[in-house]
Each structure stands twice: as C-alpha cells, then as structure tokens.
C-alpha cells in the first residue's frame, strides 16, 4: 500500500522501469484498502509492475533516476 494513498481516490505512483534505473509517475485510481493492501481500479499499472511505496512527495511529478 503506498504511503500517500488513501482508499477510493486518484493518486500518482512511481512505476519502476524494467531495468530498475528510472521511476516514472503514473496516475491510478484506488479502490478498497486494508491495512497493508490497496486495490488498483484503473490506471497504467499491470500485474507484476513494480512501484515505489515509500513517500515520494519530494519527487514532484517528474521521472527520477534510481541508484
């Protein structure tokens, strides 16, 4: 479950690239949530995609380079 994500709303998450060198922002709509999981109802994520779950608020809305 993302740090910034409340249930039932749109949030921006950072999707990790296949080579793990970049994280690109994607907007998703969240559905029901529990203590450690949240349902992705709509957006540019697919099963198996990796996302950043920690607080990314300082990153803004631009892609970032990962080390």
mmCIF file of C-alpha atoms in Angstrom:
data_model
loop_
_atom_site.group_PDB
_atom_site.id
_atom_site.type_symbol
_atom_site.label_atom_id
_atom_site.label_comp_id
_atom_site.label_asym_id
_atom_site.label_seq_id
_atom_site.Cartn_x
_atom_site.Cartn_y
_atom_site.Cartn_z
ATOM 1 C CA UNK A 1 0.000 0.000 0.000
ATOM 2 C CA UNK A 2 1.510 3.381 -0.980
ATOM 3 C CA UNK A 3 2.431 5.892 1.736
ATOM 4 C CA UNK A 4 0.357 8.653 0.104
ATOM 5 C CA UNK A 5 -2.609 6.525 -0.898
ATOM 6 C CA UNK A 6 -5.926 6.728 0.768
ATOM 7 C CA UNK A 7 -8.658 4.457 -0.482
ATOM 8 C CA UNK A 8 -11.165 5.388 -3.169
ATOM 9 C CA UNK A 9 -9.256 8.120 -4.980
ATOM 10 C CA UNK A 10 -6.724 9.057 -7.649
ATOM 11 C CA UNK A 11 -3.017 9.160 -6.740
ATOM 12 C CA UNK A 12 0.288 9.409 -8.572
ATOM 13 C CA UNK A 13 2.622 6.470 -8.027
ATOM 14 C CA UNK A 14 6.117 5.897 -9.376
ATOM 15 C CA UNK A 15 6.483 2.820 -11.576
ATOM 16 C CA UNK A 16 9.996 1.322 -11.678
ATOM 17 C CA UNK A 17 11.406 0.727 -15.170
ATOM 18 C CA UNK A 18 12.241 -2.799 -16.327
ATOM 19 C CA UNK A 19 15.976 -2.156 -15.852
ATOM 20 C CA UNK A 20 15.375 -0.500 -12.429
ATOM 21 C CA UNK A 21 17.216 2.693 -13.396
ATOM 22 C CA UNK A 22 14.215 5.054 -13.515
ATOM 23 C CA UNK A 23 10.873 5.597 -11.871
ATOM 24 C CA UNK A 24 8.116 7.159 -13.971
ATOM 25 C CA UNK A 25 4.995 8.783 -12.490
ATOM 26 C CA UNK A 26 1.684 7.103 -13.315
ATOM 27 C CA UNK A 27 -1.795 8.087 -12.174
ATOM 28 C CA UNK A 28 -4.017 5.342 -10.809
ATOM 29 C CA UNK A 29 -7.415 5.197 -9.152
ATOM 30 C CA UNK A 30 -7.529 3.273 -5.903
ATOM 31 C CA UNK A 31 -10.416 1.178 -4.637
ATOM 32 C CA UNK A 32 -10.881 -0.697 -1.386
ATOM 33 C CA UNK A 33 -7.992 -0.801 1.055
ATOM 34 C CA UNK A 34 -6.878 -2.780 4.086
ATOM 35 C CA UNK A 35 -4.005 -2.149 6.495
ATOM 36 C CA UNK A 36 -1.318 -3.204 4.007
ATOM 37 C CA UNK A 37 -3.023 -3.618 0.623
ATOM 38 C CA UNK A 38 -4.997 -1.466 -1.767
ATOM 39 C CA UNK A 39 -6.956 -2.282 -4.903
ATOM 40 C CA UNK A 40 -5.903 -0.604 -8.176
ATOM 41 C CA UNK A 41 -9.174 0.077 -10.006
ATOM 42 C CA UNK A 42 -7.867 1.971 -13.026
ATOM 43 C CA UNK A 43 -4.590 3.274 -14.406
ATOM 44 C CA UNK A 44 -1.354 2.404 -16.156
ATOM 45 C CA UNK A 45 -0.270 -0.452 -13.876
ATOM 46 C CA UNK A 46 -0.394 -4.127 -14.708
ATOM 47 C CA UNK A 47 0.149 -7.233 -12.632
ATOM 48 C CA UNK A 48 3.863 -7.670 -11.998
ATOM 49 C CA UNK A 49 4.754 -3.967 -12.274
ATOM 50 C CA UNK A 50 6.998 -2.683 -9.502
ATOM 51 C CA UNK A 51 6.202 0.616 -7.795
ATOM 52 C CA UNK A 52 7.800 2.769 -5.114
ATOM 53 C CA UNK A 53 5.790 2.530 -1.885
ATOM 54 C CA UNK A 54 7.733 4.977 0.274
ATOM 55 C CA UNK A 55 6.954 8.684 0.463
ATOM 56 C CA UNK A 56 7.720 10.252 -2.939
ATOM 57 C CA UNK A 57 6.156 13.674 -2.289
ATOM 58 C CA UNK A 58 9.563 15.392 -2.625
ATOM 59 C CA UNK A 59 9.989 13.931 -6.131
ATOM 60 C CA UNK A 60 7.248 16.061 -7.689
ATOM 61 C CA UNK A 61 5.632 14.773 -10.894
ATOM 62 C CA UNK A 62 8.740 14.061 -12.976
ATOM 63 C CA UNK A 63 10.604 10.843 -13.683
ATOM 64 C CA UNK A 64 13.549 10.194 -11.386
ATOM 65 C CA UNK A 65 16.779 8.240 -11.772
ATOM 66 C CA UNK A 66 17.246 5.360 -9.344
ATOM 67 C CA UNK A 67 20.553 4.077 -7.986
#
